[in-house]
Amino acid sequence: GVLAFPYAFSRVGVMEAILLSVFFAVVMGYTLHVLGVGAARTGADSYQALSRALLGDTWCTVTKVCMFFYSFGALVGYLDVVVDQVTPVLKHWVEPDFLLLNRYWLLLVALPVLVPLCLVPRIEYLGFTSTLAVLSIVYLEASVLYEYGGNMVTAAAWRDAPWFKLDVGLFEALPILCFALQCHLVFVTVSRGVLDLRGGSPAIMK
């Protein structure tokens, strides 16, 4: 999600992008709080179980179908991101005819690494890879601030950027900004894990 933010920001105005990001952050925070409260009160340990406890079996089935298509689309998008992000990095270190610069070969190499991570029986098994991902994002943000932070105010591109831009680009930015902040499908499972570790109800779930 963070990797797509620059493109989303480029499709709308500066202030427009900031306001939309704050709006989606507030909406996502509130809806996550609702999920946490529901999990604490029902004892549900997954999104599906919470759906069944609150809405019944019929709507739980509808929820599962929606989760399938949402997860499938997200995974396809992530695979595309893997290819698009790794290829430019490899170009700095390998010859132009290197096999893995072909996106289809790179995808075939990436699949054996990614598929086992998708098949783990419990989400806590992904603790190491999740921590590595968070550290990578922190490194990326620190690198951007270090390299370009001092030039942001004086850069011509920044000065010439519109504050508001109402055109078709808005409809490109909206789903990116919304999707980037979503973690609802795993939140119930993670929050239940925190609940079990603390032996009580964390503040966010009260």
PDB file of C-alpha atoms in Angstrom:
ATOM      1  CA  GLY A   1       0.000   0.000   0.000  1.00  0.00           C
ATOM      2  CA  VAL A   2       2.721   2.483   0.933  1.00  0.00           C
ATOM      3  CA  LEU A   3       4.550   1.770  -2.330  1.00  0.00           C
ATOM      4  CA  ALA A   4       1.485   2.910  -4.260  1.00  0.00           C
ATOM      5  CA  PHE A   5       1.044   6.159  -2.309  1.00  0.00           C
ATOM      6  CA  PRO A   6       3.292   8.263  -4.600  1.00  0.00           C
ATOM      7  CA  TYR A   7       1.220   7.304  -7.628  1.00  0.00           C
ATOM      8  CA  ALA A   8      -2.037   8.015  -5.768  1.00  0.00           C
ATOM      9  CA  PHE A   9      -0.717  11.420  -4.672  1.00  0.00           C
ATOM     10  CA  SER A  10       0.328  12.231  -8.242  1.00  0.00           C
ATOM     11  CA  ARG A  11      -3.235  11.729  -9.459  1.00  0.00           C
ATOM     12  CA  VAL A  12      -4.755  14.360  -7.144  1.00  0.00           C
ATOM     13  CA  GLY A  13      -3.759  17.680  -5.597  1.00  0.00           C
ATOM     14  CA  VAL A  14      -1.408  17.972  -2.623  1.00  0.00           C
ATOM     15  CA  MET A  15      -3.999  19.067  -0.055  1.00  0.00           C
ATOM     16  CA  GLU A  16      -6.560  16.744  -1.600  1.00  0.00           C
ATOM     17  CA  ALA A  17      -4.246  13.758  -1.101  1.00  0.00           C
ATOM     18  CA  ILE A  18      -3.501  14.727   2.507  1.00  0.00           C
ATOM     19  CA  LEU A  19      -7.185  15.167   3.382  1.00  0.00           C
ATOM     20  CA  LEU A  20      -8.127  11.877   1.733  1.00  0.00           C
ATOM     21  CA  SER A  21      -5.360  10.053   3.607  1.00  0.00           C
ATOM     22  CA  VAL A  22      -6.526  11.487   6.943  1.00  0.00           C
ATOM     23  CA  PHE A  23     -10.148  10.661   6.124  1.00  0.00           C
ATOM     24  CA  PHE A  24      -9.379   7.022   5.279  1.00  0.00           C
ATOM     25  CA  ALA A  25      -7.117   6.710   8.334  1.00  0.00           C
ATOM     26  CA  VAL A  26      -9.969   7.850  10.602  1.00  0.00           C
ATOM     27  CA  VAL A  27     -12.482   5.542   8.903  1.00  0.00           C
ATOM     28  CA  MET A  28     -10.129   2.561   9.066  1.00  0.00           C
ATOM     29  CA  GLY A  29      -9.248   3.245  12.701  1.00  0.00           C
ATOM     30  CA  TYR A  30     -12.907   3.417  13.709  1.00  0.00           C
ATOM     31  CA  THR A  31     -13.901   0.268  11.823  1.00  0.00           C
ATOM     32  CA  LEU A  32     -10.960  -1.633  13.313  1.00  0.00           C
ATOM     33  CA  HIS A  33     -12.115  -0.508  16.760  1.00  0.00           C
ATOM     34  CA  VAL A  34     -15.593  -1.883  15.997  1.00  0.00           C
ATOM     35  CA  LEU A  35     -14.090  -5.221  14.962  1.00  0.00           C
ATOM     36  CA  GLY A  36     -12.002  -5.326  18.129  1.00  0.00           C
ATOM     37  CA  VAL A  37     -15.019  -4.661  20.335  1.00  0.00           C
ATOM     38  CA  GLY A  38     -16.992  -7.357  18.529  1.00  0.00           C
ATOM     39  CA  ALA A  39     -14.173  -9.878  18.926  1.00  0.00           C
ATOM     40  CA  ALA A  40     -13.833  -9.100  22.641  1.00  0.00           C
ATOM     41  CA  ARG A  41     -17.568  -9.482  23.311  1.00  0.00           C
ATOM     42  CA  THR A  42     -18.199 -12.590  21.224  1.00  0.00           C
ATOM     43  CA  GLY A  43     -14.892 -14.405  21.743  1.00  0.00           C
ATOM     44  CA  ALA A  44     -14.493 -14.776  17.970  1.00  0.00           C
ATOM     45  CA  ASP A  45     -10.964 -15.612  16.851  1.00  0.00           C
ATOM     46  CA  SER A  46     -11.337 -14.798  13.128  1.00  0.00           C
ATOM     47  CA  TYR A  47     -13.179 -12.458  10.803  1.00  0.00           C
ATOM     48  CA  GLN A  48     -15.412 -15.310   9.640  1.00  0.00           C
ATOM     49  CA  ALA A  49     -16.248 -16.384  13.199  1.00  0.00           C
ATOM     50  CA  LEU A  50     -17.115 -12.797  14.121  1.00  0.00           C
ATOM     51  CA  SER A  51     -19.363 -12.546  11.071  1.00  0.00           C
ATOM     52  CA  ARG A  52     -21.152 -15.757  12.049  1.00  0.00           C
ATOM     53  CA  ALA A  53     -21.566 -14.663  15.675  1.00  0.00           C
ATOM     54  CA  LEU A  54     -23.023 -11.248  14.786  1.00  0.00           C
ATOM     55  CA  LEU A  55     -24.821 -11.836  11.484  1.00  0.00           C
ATOM     56  CA  GLY A  56     -25.651 -15.552  11.312  1.00  0.00           C
ATOM     57  CA  ASP A  57     -24.686 -18.355   8.943  1.00  0.00           C
ATOM     58  CA  THR A  58     -26.177 -16.850   5.770  1.00  0.00           C
ATOM     59  CA  TRP A  59     -24.282 -13.582   5.991  1.00  0.00           C
ATOM     60  CA  CYS A  60     -21.196 -15.438   7.131  1.00  0.00           C
ATOM     61  CA  THR A  61     -21.274 -17.311   3.804  1.00  0.00           C
ATOM     62  CA  VAL A  62     -21.638 -14.005   1.946  1.00  0.00           C
ATOM     63  CA  THR A  63     -18.693 -12.657   3.939  1.00  0.00           C
ATOM     64  CA  LYS A  64     -16.545 -15.655   2.973  1.00  0.00           C
ATOM     65  CA  VAL A  65     -17.329 -15.187  -0.716  1.00  0.00           C
ATOM     66  CA  CYS A  66     -16.399 -11.491  -0.503  1.00  0.00           C
ATOM     67  CA  MET A  67     -13.218 -12.383   1.394  1.00  0.00           C
ATOM     68  CA  PHE A  68     -12.235 -14.853  -1.317  1.00  0.00           C
ATOM     69  CA  PHE A  69     -12.509 -12.320  -4.141  1.00  0.00           C
ATOM     70  CA  TYR A  70     -10.898  -9.573  -2.051  1.00  0.00           C
ATOM     71  CA  SER A  71      -7.969 -11.795  -1.054  1.00  0.00           C
ATOM     72  CA  PHE A  72      -7.531 -13.143  -4.575  1.00  0.00           C
ATOM     73  CA  GLY A  73      -7.412  -9.645  -6.031  1.00  0.00           C
ATOM     74  CA  ALA A  74      -5.017  -8.464  -3.327  1.00  0.00           C
ATOM     75  CA  LEU A  75      -2.632 -11.368  -3.903  1.00  0.00           C
ATOM     76  CA  VAL A  76      -2.625 -10.801  -7.659  1.00  0.00           C
ATOM     77  CA  GLY A  77      -1.828  -7.156  -7.002  1.00  0.00           C
ATOM     78  CA  TYR A  78       0.986  -8.053  -4.600  1.00  0.00           C
ATOM     79  CA  LEU A  79       2.559 -10.405  -7.145  1.00  0.00           C
ATOM     80  CA  ASP A  80       2.498  -7.612  -9.681  1.00  0.00           C
ATOM     81  CA  VAL A  81       4.141  -5.292  -7.148  1.00  0.00           C
ATOM     82  CA  VAL A  82       6.850  -7.874  -6.439  1.00  0.00           C
ATOM     83  CA  VAL A  83       7.749  -8.053 -10.117  1.00  0.00           C
ATOM     84  CA  ASP A  84       7.557  -4.298 -10.715  1.00  0.00           C
ATOM     85  CA  GLN A  85       9.677  -3.440  -7.664  1.00  0.00           C
ATOM     86  CA  VAL A  86      12.325  -6.156  -7.910  1.00  0.00           C
ATOM     87  CA  THR A  87      13.102  -5.700 -11.607  1.00  0.00           C
ATOM     88  CA  PRO A  88      14.421  -2.091 -11.325  1.00  0.00           C
ATOM     89  CA  VAL A  89      16.591  -3.126  -8.370  1.00  0.00           C
ATOM     90  CA  LEU A  90      18.100  -6.066 -10.247  1.00  0.00           C
ATOM     91  CA  LYS A  91      18.968  -3.823 -13.196  1.00  0.00           C
ATOM     92  CA  HIS A  92      21.582  -2.085 -11.030  1.00  0.00           C
ATOM     93  CA  TRP A  93      23.432  -5.338 -10.309  1.00  0.00           C
ATOM     94  CA  VAL A  94      23.032  -7.648 -13.306  1.00  0.00           C
ATOM     95  CA  GLU A  95      23.543  -7.635 -17.050  1.00  0.00           C
ATOM     96  CA  PRO A  96      20.636  -6.500 -19.292  1.00  0.00           C
ATOM     97  CA  ASP A  97      20.088 -10.063 -20.558  1.00  0.00           C
ATOM     98  CA  PHE A  98      19.879 -11.582 -17.061  1.00  0.00           C
ATOM     99  CA  LEU A  99      17.094 -14.177 -16.946  1.00  0.00           C
ATOM    100  CA  LEU A 100      15.254 -12.739 -13.929  1.00  0.00           C
ATOM    101  CA  LEU A 101      14.791  -9.369 -15.609  1.00  0.00           C
ATOM    102  CA  ASN A 102      12.012 -11.074 -17.543  1.00  0.00           C
ATOM    103  CA  ARG A 103       8.894 -10.536 -15.384  1.00  0.00           C
ATOM    104  CA  TYR A 104       7.526 -14.032 -16.133  1.00  0.00           C
ATOM    105  CA  TRP A 105      10.708 -15.803 -15.003  1.00  0.00           C
ATOM    106  CA  LEU A 106      10.867 -13.591 -11.931  1.00  0.00           C
ATOM    107  CA  LEU A 107       7.288 -14.503 -11.098  1.00  0.00           C
ATOM    108  CA  LEU A 108       8.084 -18.212 -11.390  1.00  0.00           C
ATOM    109  CA  VAL A 109      11.012 -17.786  -8.991  1.00  0.00           C
ATOM    110  CA  ALA A 110       8.947 -15.722  -6.541  1.00  0.00           C
ATOM    111  CA  LEU A 111       6.034 -18.166  -6.350  1.00  0.00           C
ATOM    112  CA  PRO A 112       7.924 -20.974  -4.499  1.00  0.00           C
ATOM    113  CA  VAL A 113       8.924 -18.390  -1.888  1.00  0.00           C
ATOM    114  CA  LEU A 114       5.493 -16.808  -1.491  1.00  0.00           C
ATOM    115  CA  VAL A 115       3.200 -19.833  -1.706  1.00  0.00           C
ATOM    116  CA  PRO A 116       4.469 -21.524   1.515  1.00  0.00           C
ATOM    117  CA  LEU A 117       3.861 -18.256   3.381  1.00  0.00           C
ATOM    118  CA  CYS A 118       0.244 -18.363   2.212  1.00  0.00           C
ATOM    119  CA  LEU A 119      -0.260 -21.895   3.573  1.00  0.00           C
ATOM    120  CA  VAL A 120       0.877 -21.555   7.195  1.00  0.00           C
ATOM    121  CA  PRO A 121      -1.795 -22.885   9.591  1.00  0.00           C
ATOM    122  CA  ARG A 122      -1.535 -20.037  12.119  1.00  0.00           C
ATOM    123  CA  ILE A 123      -0.969 -16.352  11.530  1.00  0.00           C
ATOM    124  CA  GLU A 124       1.640 -16.041  14.297  1.00  0.00           C
ATOM    125  CA  TYR A 125       3.994 -18.107  12.137  1.00  0.00           C
ATOM    126  CA  LEU A 126       4.287 -15.023   9.948  1.00  0.00           C
ATOM    127  CA  GLY A 127       5.691 -12.960  12.808  1.00  0.00           C
ATOM    128  CA  PHE A 128       9.244 -12.936  11.453  1.00  0.00           C
ATOM    129  CA  THR A 129       8.307 -12.029   7.885  1.00  0.00           C
ATOM    130  CA  SER A 130       5.852  -9.377   9.111  1.00  0.00           C
ATOM    131  CA  THR A 131       8.540  -7.807  11.288  1.00  0.00           C
ATOM    132  CA  LEU A 132      10.931  -7.830   8.340  1.00  0.00           C
ATOM    133  CA  ALA A 133       8.277  -6.120   6.192  1.00  0.00           C
ATOM    134  CA  VAL A 134       7.698  -3.388   8.790  1.00  0.00           C
ATOM    135  CA  LEU A 135      11.444  -2.761   9.127  1.00  0.00           C
ATOM    136  CA  SER A 136      11.713  -2.546   5.343  1.00  0.00           C
ATOM    137  CA  ILE A 137       8.997   0.110   5.229  1.00  0.00           C
ATOM    138  CA  VAL A 138      10.703   2.077   8.011  1.00  0.00           C
ATOM    139  CA  TYR A 139      14.005   1.885   6.093  1.00  0.00           C
ATOM    140  CA  LEU A 140      12.282   3.005   2.884  1.00  0.00           C
ATOM    141  CA  GLU A 141      10.653   6.005   4.567  1.00  0.00           C
ATOM    142  CA  ALA A 142      13.886   6.975   6.337  1.00  0.00           C
ATOM    143  CA  SER A 143      15.786   6.766   3.037  1.00  0.00           C
ATOM    144  CA  VAL A 144      13.259   8.985   1.252  1.00  0.00           C
ATOM    145  CA  LEU A 145      13.379  11.581   4.037  1.00  0.00           C
ATOM    146  CA  TYR A 146      17.180  11.516   4.097  1.00  0.00           C
ATOM    147  CA  GLU A 147      17.606  11.805   0.341  1.00  0.00           C
ATOM    148  CA  TYR A 148      14.796  14.193  -0.518  1.00  0.00           C
ATOM    149  CA  GLY A 149      13.440  15.701   2.697  1.00  0.00           C
ATOM    150  CA  GLY A 150      15.632  18.788   2.546  1.00  0.00           C
ATOM    151  CA  ASN A 151      14.638  19.529  -1.055  1.00  0.00           C
ATOM    152  CA  MET A 152      10.888  19.110  -0.684  1.00  0.00           C
ATOM    153  CA  VAL A 153      10.154  22.777  -0.047  1.00  0.00           C
ATOM    154  CA  THR A 154      12.432  24.159  -2.761  1.00  0.00           C
ATOM    155  CA  ALA A 155      11.797  21.517  -5.449  1.00  0.00           C
ATOM    156  CA  ALA A 156      10.112  22.921  -8.547  1.00  0.00           C
ATOM    157  CA  ALA A 157       7.808  19.920  -8.873  1.00  0.00           C
ATOM    158  CA  TRP A 158       6.514  20.530  -5.346  1.00  0.00           C
ATOM    159  CA  ARG A 159       5.947  24.252  -5.924  1.00  0.00           C
ATOM    160  CA  ASP A 160       4.112  23.660  -9.190  1.00  0.00           C
ATOM    161  CA  ALA A 161       1.882  20.876  -7.843  1.00  0.00           C
ATOM    162  CA  PRO A 162      -1.816  21.871  -7.600  1.00  0.00           C
ATOM    163  CA  TRP A 163      -3.437  21.944  -4.173  1.00  0.00           C
ATOM    164  CA  PHE A 164      -6.695  20.525  -5.505  1.00  0.00           C
ATOM    165  CA  LYS A 165      -7.340  18.698  -8.773  1.00  0.00           C
ATOM    166  CA  LEU A 166     -10.807  17.389  -9.524  1.00  0.00           C
ATOM    167  CA  ASP A 167     -10.622  15.082 -12.509  1.00  0.00           C
ATOM    168  CA  VAL A 168     -10.633  11.386 -13.369  1.00  0.00           C
ATOM    169  CA  GLY A 169      -7.401  10.928 -11.402  1.00  0.00           C
ATOM    170  CA  LEU A 170      -9.445  11.119  -8.207  1.00  0.00           C
ATOM    171  CA  PHE A 171     -11.066   7.780  -9.054  1.00  0.00           C
ATOM    172  CA  GLU A 172      -7.612   6.237  -9.447  1.00  0.00           C
ATOM    173  CA  ALA A 173      -6.393   7.566  -6.109  1.00  0.00           C
ATOM    174  CA  LEU A 174      -9.425   6.634  -3.996  1.00  0.00           C
ATOM    175  CA  PRO A 175      -9.123   2.813  -4.171  1.00  0.00           C
ATOM    176  CA  ILE A 176      -5.340   2.971  -3.698  1.00  0.00           C
ATOM    177  CA  LEU A 177      -5.555   5.125  -0.562  1.00  0.00           C
ATOM    178  CA  CYS A 178      -8.407   3.013   0.818  1.00  0.00           C
ATOM    179  CA  PHE A 179      -6.736  -0.334   0.104  1.00  0.00           C
ATOM    180  CA  ALA A 180      -3.357   0.772   1.475  1.00  0.00           C
ATOM    181  CA  LEU A 181      -4.715   1.176   5.016  1.00  0.00           C
ATOM    182  CA  GLN A 182      -6.815  -1.985   5.208  1.00  0.00           C
ATOM    183  CA  CYS A 183      -5.934  -4.848   7.532  1.00  0.00           C
ATOM    184  CA  HIS A 184      -9.442  -5.821   8.623  1.00  0.00           C
ATOM    185  CA  LEU A 185      -9.342  -9.466   7.566  1.00  0.00           C
ATOM    186  CA  VAL A 186      -6.465 -10.283   9.924  1.00  0.00           C
ATOM    187  CA  PHE A 187      -7.259  -7.771  12.667  1.00  0.00           C
ATOM    188  CA  VAL A 188      -9.625 -10.021  14.611  1.00  0.00           C
ATOM    189  CA  THR A 189      -7.109 -12.878  14.683  1.00  0.00           C
ATOM    190  CA  VAL A 190      -4.266 -10.552  15.684  1.00  0.00           C
ATOM    191  CA  SER A 191      -6.314  -8.744  18.337  1.00  0.00           C
ATOM    192  CA  ARG A 192      -7.379 -12.070  19.857  1.00  0.00           C
ATOM    193  CA  GLY A 193      -3.721 -13.025  20.036  1.00  0.00           C
ATOM    194  CA  VAL A 194      -2.969  -9.789  21.907  1.00  0.00           C
ATOM    195  CA  LEU A 195      -5.927 -10.486  24.190  1.00  0.00           C
ATOM    196  CA  ASP A 196      -4.614 -13.962  25.013  1.00  0.00           C
ATOM    197  CA  LEU A 197      -1.089 -12.659  25.663  1.00  0.00           C
ATOM    198  CA  ARG A 198      -2.294  -9.940  28.036  1.00  0.00           C
ATOM    199  CA  GLY A 199      -4.840 -12.109  29.760  1.00  0.00           C
ATOM    200  CA  GLY A 200      -7.397  -9.339  29.485  1.00  0.00           C
ATOM    201  CA  SER A 201      -8.942  -6.849  27.150  1.00  0.00           C
ATOM    202  CA  PRO A 202      -6.631  -4.317  25.509  1.00  0.00           C
ATOM    203  CA  ALA A 203      -7.814  -0.719  25.526  1.00  0.00           C
ATOM    204  CA  ILE A 204      -8.605  -0.754  21.808  1.00  0.00           C
ATOM    205  CA  MET A 205     -11.093  -3.593  22.360  1.00  0.00           C
ATOM    206  CA  LYS A 206     -13.034  -2.005  25.215  1.00  0.00           C
TER     207      LYS A 206
END
